């Protein structure tokens, strides 16, 4: 069975929208004119599975490793998710011998996912962390040690925030259950309580003032502000800015500029950007942050280059017209079709009209300094949850200024995507990779830190004694991560019982399980106008 047999089938499945459905939820997305197609005997679900395969075969960054349609047989899979997972396990990273999208202990791809539309059929859900609005409780948790469950962050104006929950609060009861010690069963219980679709959750917690409270938090809609905290510290003779940034949302441009302007007005010369929970988001927002932090001397120089697979880079005119991308309209900034009669379909602009060659100006981002903040050094606080657009920010600034990483090796996601609309879902698969001006990319194992350290969930944002922040302030003051303080008295082993910590692997697993509303990805919004 050849691929061209399915070209007519694709038209039945594509409902004519693209990434702008994720970027602009308030704008209705028009559907393109419907082209009559021959009748088919397959079910709607089977056609969707066909389309997932065919789009991957053409767009997936590692598409050359995928089998033929006959060998893969997409309709044999029990669900779209099982098909997607199977598709992503063919391409192996030579440095590990395992698939690029393999995650130990999880039957889900490391990067790819499917986002289903709302019941209205027009708007993709995407993740609250990147679409600017959320309908949930508004907080996330993790373990300080096996018997100490803590709140790691709370979004302002969220239901959790309104009930007094803050970072550092210790959770002692959830829905009446008091045994919250770490175990697989407990994590499963927490998953159900936080993400099981319940309208409300009951919590008992002790705050940082040692006050115990019992509250009921009801999920509701609120605006996500990814800027969780800002401050300016004096470290020796320097002014050091601190920004906790939780996601590269599409609604934070003005707020970011204000924060950086305030830093400049206060004489900040070194900056700490805390990305420990930031899984990424929109490339455009990352580019804005990079330009706010970068030196003006880099204006006009390459920031990063975007690379697509060899098939997309070498598309001929004939291949463009036959491409299934002709069914993906390239909308303008208002979410409307762009008339383009000389394009491949002769009616409106589509993703088949884009130039995917890495030498194209469309795929080379250059520095354009924004604001007046003049920095000599940037510290990034990172963890295994720091991914994608966060890593793009770090990787783009590393060649052009002094950059220090504190915490844990990052997630490892140098690839990104634009969504593909297929009937009632958006498909997200890695379609491109980015590399900085030195040509460095491919950090699938993550970006390594200059100072390895564990975070302290018992401390509020901005507490100078919080382990990760304290190392940044120490380096700003002394030029070293090594302390030279006086010796402290030793404790007898018999007098102290140290709390049992989770292993690094366990912490990463829990973070993946207990932060399901956190987005991990790098979403590209092509700005091409026709």
Short mmCIF file of C-alpha atoms in Angstrom, two decimals:
data_model
loop_
_atom_site.label_atom_id
_atom_site.label_comp_id
_atom_site.label_asym_id
_atom_site.label_seq_id
_atom_site.Cartn_x
_atom_site.Cartn_y
_atom_site.Cartn_z
CA UNK A 1 0.00 0.00 0.00
CA UNK A 2 1.64 3.25 -1.08
CA UNK A 3 1.54 6.59 0.72
CA UNK A 4 -0.23 8.36 -2.14
CA UNK A 5 -3.21 6.10 -1.55
CA UNK A 6 -3.77 8.04 1.65
CA UNK A 7 -3.37 11.57 0.33
CA UNK A 8 -7.12 11.83 -0.23
CA UNK A 9 -7.79 10.32 3.18
CA UNK A 10 -5.81 13.06 4.91
CA UNK A 11 -8.20 15.73 3.65
CA UNK A 12 -10.99 14.07 5.63
CA UNK A 13 -8.99 14.28 8.82
CA UNK A 14 -7.45 17.72 8.79
CA UNK A 15 -9.81 20.37 10.16
CA UNK A 16 -7.70 23.28 9.04
CA UNK A 17 -5.87 24.85 11.88
CA UNK A 18 -2.31 25.06 13.16
CA UNK A 19 -0.25 26.35 15.99
CA UNK A 20 -2.36 29.48 16.31
CA UNK A 21 -5.09 27.43 17.89
CA UNK A 22 -2.70 26.88 20.78
CA UNK A 23 -1.39 30.46 20.77
CA UNK A 24 -4.65 32.37 20.55
CA UNK A 25 -7.40 30.61 22.41
CA UNK A 26 -9.71 33.62 22.24
CA UNK A 27 -9.66 33.77 18.45
CA UNK A 28 -11.97 31.44 16.52
CA UNK A 29 -10.02 29.51 13.89
CA UNK A 30 -11.63 29.38 10.44
CA UNK A 31 -11.76 26.13 8.57
CA UNK A 32 -10.36 26.08 5.01
CA UNK A 33 -12.62 25.23 2.07
CA UNK A 34 -13.47 21.53 2.03
CA UNK A 35 -12.29 19.65 -1.01
CA UNK A 36 -14.58 16.77 -2.04
CA UNK A 37 -12.85 13.44 -1.55
CA UNK A 38 -13.66 9.91 -2.59
CA UNK A 39 -15.64 7.80 -0.18
CA UNK A 40 -13.55 5.61 2.10
CA UNK A 41 -14.49 2.52 4.01
CA UNK A 42 -12.21 3.01 7.02
CA UNK A 43 -13.57 4.30 10.32
CA UNK A 44 -12.77 7.77 11.59
CA UNK A 45 -10.48 6.30 14.25
CA UNK A 46 -8.60 4.25 11.64
CA UNK A 47 -8.14 7.29 9.43
CA UNK A 48 -6.72 9.21 12.38
CA UNK A 49 -4.19 6.45 13.01
CA UNK A 50 -3.26 6.50 9.32
CA UNK A 51 -2.70 10.24 9.50
CA UNK A 52 -0.54 10.07 12.61
CA UNK A 53 1.75 7.66 10.78
CA UNK A 54 1.83 9.60 7.51
CA UNK A 55 2.60 12.92 9.17
CA UNK A 56 5.39 11.31 11.20
CA UNK A 57 6.78 9.70 8.07
CA UNK A 58 7.16 13.13 6.49
CA UNK A 59 7.82 15.49 9.40
CA UNK A 60 9.43 13.55 12.27
CA UNK A 61 12.98 14.71 12.87
CA UNK A 62 14.19 11.10 12.75
CA UNK A 63 11.82 10.04 9.96
CA UNK A 64 14.38 7.97 8.07
CA UNK A 65 14.22 5.25 10.72
CA UNK A 66 10.46 4.72 10.43
CA UNK A 67 9.17 1.56 8.71
CA UNK A 68 6.76 1.39 5.79
CA UNK A 69 3.03 1.71 6.26
CA UNK A 70 2.57 -2.02 5.63
CA UNK A 71 5.23 -3.01 8.15
CA UNK A 72 3.96 -0.63 10.82
CA UNK A 73 0.23 -1.16 10.24
CA UNK A 74 -1.06 1.89 12.22
CA UNK A 75 -4.63 0.56 12.40
CA UNK A 76 -3.46 -2.42 14.45
CA UNK A 77 -2.84 -0.25 17.53
CA UNK A 78 -5.43 -0.07 20.28
CA UNK A 79 -5.15 3.70 20.69
CA UNK A 80 -3.52 6.79 19.23
CA UNK A 81 -1.19 6.88 22.22
CA UNK A 82 0.09 3.33 21.78
CA UNK A 83 0.70 4.05 18.11
CA UNK A 84 2.59 7.25 18.88
CA UNK A 85 4.76 5.52 21.46
CA UNK A 86 5.62 2.77 18.98
CA UNK A 87 6.51 5.35 16.32
CA UNK A 88 8.91 7.13 18.65
CA UNK A 89 10.92 4.05 19.63
CA UNK A 90 12.58 3.39 16.25
CA UNK A 91 15.23 6.12 16.41
CA UNK A 92 18.12 5.49 18.79
CA UNK A 93 20.64 7.90 20.27
CA UNK A 94 24.07 6.42 19.44
CA UNK A 95 25.48 7.77 22.71
CA UNK A 96 23.07 5.66 24.78
CA UNK A 97 21.91 2.91 22.43
CA UNK A 98 18.33 3.68 23.47
CA UNK A 99 15.62 5.55 21.55
CA UNK A 100 15.80 9.35 21.73
CA UNK A 101 12.27 9.29 23.13
CA UNK A 102 12.74 6.49 25.64
CA UNK A 103 12.02 7.25 29.30
CA UNK A 104 12.85 4.52 31.78
CA UNK A 105 9.74 3.34 33.62
CA UNK A 106 7.27 5.20 31.39
CA UNK A 107 5.39 3.86 28.36
CA UNK A 108 5.16 7.40 26.97
CA UNK A 109 7.51 9.23 24.59
CA UNK A 110 10.02 11.66 26.05
CA UNK A 111 9.00 14.45 23.68
CA UNK A 112 5.98 13.59 21.54
CA UNK A 113 2.38 13.80 22.70
CA UNK A 114 -1.21 14.17 21.53
CA UNK A 115 -3.39 17.08 22.62
CA UNK A 116 -7.14 16.57 22.25
CA UNK A 117 -9.53 19.37 21.45
CA UNK A 118 -12.19 20.62 23.81
CA UNK A 119 -15.78 19.54 23.39
CA UNK A 120 -16.34 22.70 21.37
CA UNK A 121 -14.10 21.12 18.76
CA UNK A 122 -12.19 24.30 18.02
CA UNK A 123 -9.58 24.82 20.71
CA UNK A 124 -6.70 22.56 21.69
CA UNK A 125 -6.23 22.13 25.42
CA UNK A 126 -2.42 22.26 25.36
CA UNK A 127 -0.94 22.76 28.82
CA UNK A 128 -2.01 25.49 31.19
CA UNK A 129 1.63 26.41 31.65
CA UNK A 130 1.94 27.72 28.08
CA UNK A 131 -1.51 28.81 26.96
CA UNK A 132 -1.78 31.54 29.59
CA UNK A 133 -4.93 30.26 31.26
CA UNK A 134 -5.63 27.27 33.48
CA UNK A 135 -8.57 25.45 34.99
CA UNK A 136 -7.09 23.52 37.88
CA UNK A 137 -5.92 23.94 41.49
CA UNK A 138 -2.81 25.95 40.62
CA UNK A 139 -0.07 24.24 42.62
CA UNK A 140 2.48 21.44 42.42
CA UNK A 141 4.18 19.22 45.00
CA UNK A 142 7.23 17.05 45.51
CA UNK A 143 9.11 15.30 48.31
CA UNK A 144 11.79 16.93 50.44
CA UNK A 145 12.42 13.47 51.86
CA UNK A 146 10.42 10.23 51.96
CA UNK A 147 8.21 11.48 54.82
CA UNK A 148 8.05 15.15 53.90
CA UNK A 149 5.68 16.18 51.09
CA UNK A 150 6.02 19.86 50.19
CA UNK A 151 4.46 22.45 47.89
CA UNK A 152 7.08 23.40 45.31
CA UNK A 153 5.22 26.24 43.61
CA UNK A 154 1.85 28.00 43.52
CA UNK A 155 0.55 30.23 40.75
CA UNK A 156 -0.65 33.66 41.88
CA UNK A 157 -4.43 34.20 41.69
CA UNK A 158 -4.94 30.44 41.48
CA UNK A 159 -7.44 28.63 43.74
CA UNK A 160 -4.52 27.27 45.81
CA UNK A 161 -3.04 30.74 46.26
CA UNK A 162 -6.38 32.10 47.45
CA UNK A 163 -6.46 29.43 50.15
CA UNK A 164 -3.07 30.49 51.51
CA UNK A 165 -0.91 27.79 49.96
CA UNK A 166 2.69 28.86 49.22
CA UNK A 167 5.98 27.26 48.28
CA UNK A 168 7.42 25.37 51.25
CA UNK A 169 4.13 24.41 52.91
CA UNK A 170 4.21 20.85 54.26
CA UNK A 171 1.24 18.72 53.22
CA UNK A 172 0.09 16.41 56.03
CA UNK A 173 -3.29 15.25 54.72
CA UNK A 174 -4.97 14.99 51.33
CA UNK A 175 -8.65 14.07 51.11
CA UNK A 176 -8.43 12.64 54.63
CA UNK A 177 -5.37 10.48 54.00
CA UNK A 178 -2.54 11.20 56.41
CA UNK A 179 -0.05 8.54 55.32
CA UNK A 180 1.67 10.40 52.51
CA UNK A 181 5.11 8.78 52.82
CA UNK A 182 6.75 8.15 49.49
CA UNK A 183 5.81 4.90 47.74
CA UNK A 184 4.50 3.89 44.34
CA UNK A 185 1.02 3.53 45.82
CA UNK A 186 1.16 6.98 47.39
CA UNK A 187 2.26 8.61 44.15
CA UNK A 188 -0.65 6.88 42.41
CA UNK A 189 -3.01 8.24 45.06
CA UNK A 190 -1.60 11.76 44.66
CA UNK A 191 -1.98 11.50 40.90
CA UNK A 192 -5.65 10.64 41.28
CA UNK A 193 -6.24 13.41 43.80
CA UNK A 194 -4.51 16.11 41.78
CA UNK A 195 -5.27 15.11 38.20
CA UNK A 196 -8.26 12.77 38.41
CA UNK A 197 -10.73 15.42 37.34
CA UNK A 198 -12.07 16.02 40.84
CA UNK A 199 -13.81 19.36 41.30
CA UNK A 200 -12.09 19.95 44.65
CA UNK A 201 -9.35 18.68 46.90
CA UNK A 202 -9.12 18.82 50.69
CA UNK A 203 -5.72 19.62 52.23
CA UNK A 204 -4.21 19.97 55.66
CA UNK A 205 -0.86 21.73 55.62
CA UNK A 206 1.60 23.51 57.86
CA UNK A 207 2.89 26.79 56.46
CA UNK A 208 6.34 28.32 56.86
CA UNK A 209 5.19 30.12 60.00
CA UNK A 210 4.37 26.72 61.53
CA UNK A 211 0.63 27.41 61.35
CA UNK A 212 -1.55 24.42 60.46
CA UNK A 213 -4.56 24.92 58.23
CA UNK A 214 -7.20 22.70 56.62
CA UNK A 215 -8.69 24.00 53.39
CA UNK A 216 -10.74 22.87 50.44
CA UNK A 217 -9.41 23.99 47.07
CA UNK A 218 -11.87 24.06 44.18
CA UNK A 219 -10.54 24.02 40.64
CA UNK A 220 -11.40 27.13 38.63
CA UNK A 221 -10.12 29.21 35.73
CA UNK A 222 -7.35 31.75 36.31
CA UNK A 223 -4.64 33.53 34.33
CA UNK A 224 -1.21 31.95 34.56
CA UNK A 225 1.58 34.33 35.50
CA UNK A 226 4.86 32.41 35.04
CA UNK A 227 6.84 35.06 36.94
CA UNK A 228 6.68 33.55 40.43
CA UNK A 229 9.14 35.84 42.20
CA UNK A 230 11.63 38.68 41.63
CA UNK A 231 14.12 40.43 43.90
CA UNK A 232 17.43 42.28 43.94
CA UNK A 233 20.26 41.34 46.34
CA UNK A 234 23.51 42.98 47.31
CA UNK A 235 26.43 40.56 46.97
CA UNK A 236 29.61 42.33 47.98
CA UNK A 237 29.77 45.36 45.70
CA UNK A 238 27.33 43.91 43.15
CA UNK A 239 23.61 44.12 42.62
CA UNK A 240 22.23 40.71 41.68
CA UNK A 241 18.76 40.29 40.20
CA UNK A 242 16.68 37.17 40.81
CA UNK A 243 13.81 35.97 38.60
CA UNK A 244 11.82 32.77 39.13
CA UNK A 245 10.32 31.98 35.72
CA UNK A 246 8.11 28.91 35.51
CA UNK A 247 7.04 28.67 31.86
CA UNK A 248 7.50 30.37 28.49
CA UNK A 249 3.84 31.34 28.12
CA UNK A 250 2.46 33.44 25.31
CA UNK A 251 1.12 36.16 27.63
CA UNK A 252 4.21 37.37 29.46
CA UNK A 253 6.08 39.67 27.04
CA UNK A 254 5.16 42.97 28.70
CA UNK A 255 5.74 41.61 32.21
CA UNK A 256 9.21 40.31 31.32
CA UNK A 257 10.22 43.66 29.87
CA UNK A 258 9.04 45.40 33.04
CA UNK A 259 11.06 43.04 35.26
CA UNK A 260 14.25 43.52 33.25
CA UNK A 261 13.70 47.29 33.18
CA UNK A 262 13.38 47.31 36.97
CA UNK A 263 16.62 45.33 37.24
CA UNK A 264 18.37 47.88 35.03
CA UNK A 265 17.03 50.81 37.08
CA UNK A 266 18.40 49.21 40.27
CA UNK A 267 21.87 48.76 38.81
CA UNK A 268 21.81 44.98 38.48
CA UNK A 269 24.99 43.66 36.85
CA UNK A 270 24.50 39.91 37.41
CA UNK A 271 21.27 37.98 37.08
CA UNK A 272 19.93 34.70 38.48
CA UNK A 273 17.21 33.15 36.31
CA UNK A 274 15.52 30.31 38.15
CA UNK A 275 14.25 27.73 35.66
CA UNK A 276 14.22 24.72 37.98
CA UNK A 277 10.60 23.79 37.09
CA UNK A 278 10.42 25.40 33.66
CA UNK A 279 9.69 22.77 31.02
CA UNK A 280 9.62 25.22 28.12
CA UNK A 281 6.91 26.75 25.98
CA UNK A 282 6.94 29.18 23.10
CA UNK A 283 10.17 29.79 21.19
CA UNK A 284 9.13 33.41 20.66
CA UNK A 285 9.06 34.02 24.43
CA UNK A 286 12.46 32.38 24.84
CA UNK A 287 13.84 34.64 22.11
CA UNK A 288 12.50 37.68 23.96
CA UNK A 289 14.21 36.65 27.20
CA UNK A 290 17.47 35.96 25.39
CA UNK A 291 17.44 39.42 23.82
CA UNK A 292 16.69 41.04 27.19
CA UNK A 293 19.71 39.34 28.79
CA UNK A 294 22.18 39.36 25.88
CA UNK A 295 24.95 41.94 25.41
CA UNK A 296 24.23 44.68 22.86
CA UNK A 297 27.52 43.82 21.15
CA UNK A 298 25.88 40.66 19.77
CA UNK A 299 23.30 42.57 17.71
CA UNK A 300 23.05 41.04 14.26
CA UNK A 301 24.98 37.91 15.17
CA UNK A 302 23.39 34.46 15.04
CA UNK A 303 21.46 33.49 18.14
CA UNK A 304 20.46 29.99 17.00
CA UNK A 305 19.65 28.08 13.84
CA UNK A 306 16.70 25.75 13.29
CA UNK A 307 17.27 22.45 11.48
CA UNK A 308 14.57 20.19 9.99
CA UNK A 309 14.94 16.68 8.59
CA UNK A 310 16.65 16.21 5.23
CA UNK A 311 13.37 15.54 3.40
CA UNK A 312 11.85 18.87 4.46
CA UNK A 313 15.08 20.75 3.77
CA UNK A 314 15.20 19.37 0.22
CA UNK A 315 11.55 19.74 -0.78
CA UNK A 316 11.07 20.23 -4.52
CA UNK A 317 8.12 22.08 -6.04
CA UNK A 318 6.54 18.77 -6.95
CA UNK A 319 7.02 17.38 -3.46
CA UNK A 320 5.54 20.52 -1.90
CA UNK A 321 2.34 20.11 -3.89
CA UNK A 322 2.10 16.45 -2.88
CA UNK A 323 3.00 17.10 0.75
CA UNK A 324 0.39 16.48 3.43
CA UNK A 325 1.45 19.87 4.84
CA UNK A 326 -0.83 21.43 2.22
CA UNK A 327 -3.62 20.53 4.66
CA UNK A 328 -2.07 22.62 7.46
CA UNK A 329 -2.94 26.33 6.91
CA UNK A 330 -0.35 28.91 7.98
CA UNK A 331 -2.49 31.48 9.76
CA UNK A 332 -1.60 35.11 10.34
CA UNK A 333 -1.19 36.83 13.72
CA UNK A 334 -4.96 37.19 14.07
CA UNK A 335 -5.58 33.50 13.52
CA UNK A 336 -6.92 33.98 9.97
CA UNK A 337 -6.12 32.32 6.68
CA UNK A 338 -3.53 34.10 4.54
CA UNK A 339 -4.64 34.28 0.87
CA UNK A 340 -1.80 32.98 -1.30
CA UNK A 341 -2.92 32.12 -4.80
CA UNK A 342 0.63 31.37 -5.99
CA UNK A 343 1.19 28.88 -3.17
CA UNK A 344 1.09 25.12 -3.47
CA UNK A 345 -2.69 24.83 -3.17
CA UNK A 346 -3.46 28.07 -5.02
CA UNK A 347 -5.79 29.43 -2.31
CA UNK A 348 -4.17 30.12 1.03
CA UNK A 349 -0.73 29.80 2.66
CA UNK A 350 0.12 26.45 4.22
CA UNK A 351 3.07 24.89 5.99
CA UNK A 352 4.01 23.40 2.62
CA UNK A 353 4.93 26.92 1.47
CA UNK A 354 7.64 27.42 4.12
CA UNK A 355 11.37 27.16 3.44
CA UNK A 356 12.77 24.46 5.72
CA UNK A 357 16.39 24.76 4.63
CA UNK A 358 18.76 25.59 7.50
CA UNK A 359 20.48 28.25 5.39
CA UNK A 360 17.24 30.17 4.91
CA UNK A 361 16.94 33.48 6.77
CA UNK A 362 13.61 32.17 8.07
CA UNK A 363 15.49 29.56 10.10
CA UNK A 364 18.32 31.73 11.43
CA UNK A 365 17.45 33.81 14.50
CA UNK A 366 19.71 36.79 15.16
CA UNK A 367 20.29 38.84 18.29
CA UNK A 368 18.35 42.09 18.63
CA UNK A 369 19.14 43.53 22.07
CA UNK A 370 16.06 44.59 24.02
CA UNK A 371 16.05 46.92 27.02
CA UNK A 372 19.01 48.53 28.79
CA UNK A 373 20.07 45.81 31.25
CA UNK A 374 23.83 45.32 30.90
CA UNK A 375 24.93 42.03 32.44
CA UNK A 376 28.38 40.60 33.04
CA UNK A 377 27.11 37.18 34.09
CA UNK A 378 23.93 35.07 34.17
CA UNK A 379 23.31 32.19 36.57
CA UNK A 380 20.67 29.62 35.65
CA UNK A 381 19.16 27.50 38.41
CA UNK A 382 18.15 24.23 36.76
CA UNK A 383 16.93 20.70 37.45
CA UNK A 384 15.84 17.57 35.60
CA UNK A 385 12.57 19.40 34.90
CA UNK A 386 14.32 22.25 33.05
CA UNK A 387 13.65 21.55 29.40
CA UNK A 388 13.25 22.71 25.85
CA UNK A 389 12.75 26.49 25.55
CA UNK A 390 14.61 26.84 28.87
CA UNK A 391 17.54 24.91 27.44
CA UNK A 392 17.32 26.97 24.24
CA UNK A 393 17.70 30.14 26.36
CA UNK A 394 20.75 28.74 28.17
CA UNK A 395 22.36 27.33 25.04
CA UNK A 396 21.90 30.54 23.06
CA UNK A 397 23.46 32.75 25.76
CA UNK A 398 26.34 30.42 26.65
CA UNK A 399 28.61 31.38 23.71
CA UNK A 400 28.13 35.14 24.12
CA UNK A 401 28.48 35.78 27.87
CA UNK A 402 29.54 34.24 31.17
CA UNK A 403 26.90 31.64 32.07
CA UNK A 404 26.87 29.43 35.18
CA UNK A 405 24.47 26.53 35.80
CA UNK A 406 23.51 25.51 39.33
CA UNK A 407 21.46 22.49 40.40
CA UNK A 408 21.06 19.30 38.38
CA UNK A 409 21.59 18.24 34.77
CA UNK A 410 18.69 19.50 32.68
CA UNK A 411 16.03 17.38 30.96
CA UNK A 412 17.66 17.23 27.52
CA UNK A 413 15.33 18.46 24.77
CA UNK A 414 17.06 20.27 21.91
CA UNK A 415 14.12 19.51 19.58
CA UNK A 416 10.79 21.28 19.14
CA UNK A 417 7.57 21.20 17.17
CA UNK A 418 4.62 22.93 15.63
CA UNK A 419 1.28 21.16 16.11
CA UNK A 420 -0.40 19.17 13.36
CA UNK A 421 -4.20 19.24 13.42
CA UNK A 422 -5.75 15.83 12.68
CA UNK A 423 -9.52 15.69 13.07
CA UNK A 424 -10.12 16.12 16.84
CA UNK A 425 -6.52 16.26 18.01
CA UNK A 426 -3.24 18.10 17.64
CA UNK A 427 -0.18 15.95 17.10
CA UNK A 428 3.13 17.15 18.58
CA UNK A 429 6.22 15.34 17.35
CA UNK A 430 9.82 16.64 17.16
CA UNK A 431 10.15 18.34 13.79
CA UNK A 432 13.27 20.44 14.28
CA UNK A 433 16.43 20.87 16.33
CA UNK A 434 18.13 24.13 17.34
CA UNK A 435 21.86 24.85 17.61
CA UNK A 436 23.57 27.95 18.95
CA UNK A 437 25.92 30.26 17.05
CA UNK A 438 28.82 27.87 17.74
CA UNK A 439 26.86 24.99 16.20
CA UNK A 440 26.30 23.30 19.54
CA UNK A 441 23.12 21.30 20.02
CA UNK A 442 22.22 17.66 20.47
CA UNK A 443 22.13 17.84 24.26
CA UNK A 444 19.76 14.89 24.58
CA UNK A 445 21.37 13.87 27.86
CA UNK A 446 20.82 17.40 29.20
CA UNK A 447 23.04 20.38 29.93
CA UNK A 448 25.53 19.77 32.73
CA UNK A 449 25.84 22.13 35.67
CA UNK A 450 28.83 24.05 37.00
CA UNK A 451 27.69 23.46 40.58
CA UNK A 452 25.71 20.35 41.46
CA UNK A 453 23.33 20.79 44.38
CA UNK A 454 19.90 19.72 45.60
CA UNK A 455 17.10 22.21 46.15
CA UNK A 456 15.53 22.90 49.54
CA UNK A 457 11.74 22.70 49.44
CA UNK A 458 11.48 23.96 53.02
CA UNK A 459 12.45 27.50 51.99
CA UNK A 460 10.33 30.24 50.43
CA UNK A 461 11.20 31.81 47.09
CA UNK A 462 13.95 34.36 47.57
CA UNK A 463 15.29 32.99 50.85
CA UNK A 464 19.03 33.65 50.66
CA UNK A 465 19.71 30.41 52.55
CA UNK A 466 17.88 28.27 49.99
CA UNK A 467 20.64 26.02 48.68
CA UNK A 468 20.52 26.79 44.95
CA UNK A 469 20.05 30.54 45.26
CA UNK A 470 22.72 30.72 47.97
CA UNK A 471 25.34 29.28 45.61
CA UNK A 472 24.58 31.92 42.98
CA UNK A 473 24.89 34.72 45.54
CA UNK A 474 28.08 33.17 46.91
CA UNK A 475 29.67 33.09 43.46
CA UNK A 476 28.58 36.67 42.74
CA UNK A 477 30.28 37.79 45.96
CA UNK A 478 33.41 35.64 45.96
CA UNK A 479 33.89 34.34 42.41
CA UNK A 480 33.70 30.75 43.67
CA UNK A 481 31.16 28.12 44.69
CA UNK A 482 33.45 27.04 47.54
CA UNK A 483 32.73 28.42 50.99
CA UNK A 484 35.55 29.30 53.38
CA UNK A 485 33.50 29.57 56.54
CA UNK A 486 34.50 28.44 59.96
CA UNK A 487 34.28 24.80 60.91
CA UNK A 488 31.12 23.63 62.64
CA UNK A 489 30.97 21.20 65.51
CA UNK A 490 30.33 17.63 64.46
CA UNK A 491 27.23 15.79 65.59
CA UNK A 492 27.42 12.36 67.14
CA UNK A 493 25.88 9.71 64.95
CA UNK A 494 23.82 8.42 67.85
CA UNK A 495 22.22 11.81 68.48
CA UNK A 496 20.86 12.56 65.03
CA UNK A 497 18.68 10.65 62.59
CA UNK A 498 19.07 11.98 59.08
CA UNK A 499 15.89 12.01 56.98
CA UNK A 500 15.82 9.48 54.19
CA UNK A 501 16.12 11.19 50.83
CA UNK A 502 14.70 10.02 47.53
CA UNK A 503 17.26 9.03 44.93
CA UNK A 504 17.82 11.26 41.91
CA UNK A 505 15.93 8.76 39.75
CA UNK A 506 13.00 8.67 42.18
CA UNK A 507 12.85 12.46 42.34
CA UNK A 508 12.74 12.75 38.56
CA UNK A 509 10.04 10.08 38.36
CA UNK A 510 7.94 11.83 41.01
CA UNK A 511 8.42 15.18 39.28
CA UNK A 512 7.09 13.71 36.03
CA UNK A 513 4.14 12.11 37.79
CA UNK A 514 3.16 14.97 40.08
CA UNK A 515 3.44 17.90 37.70
CA UNK A 516 1.23 16.77 34.85
CA UNK A 517 0.04 20.30 34.11
CA UNK A 518 3.61 21.34 33.42
CA UNK A 519 4.42 21.58 29.73
CA UNK A 520 7.69 20.17 28.41
CA UNK A 521 8.30 21.33 24.90
CA UNK A 522 9.44 24.01 22.50
CA UNK A 523 6.59 25.34 20.38
CA UNK A 524 7.49 27.23 17.22
CA UNK A 525 5.14 29.80 15.74
CA UNK A 526 6.33 30.62 12.21
CA UNK A 527 6.02 34.37 11.55
CA UNK A 528 6.07 34.08 7.76
CA UNK A 529 3.66 36.46 6.02
CA UNK A 530 2.42 35.86 2.49
#
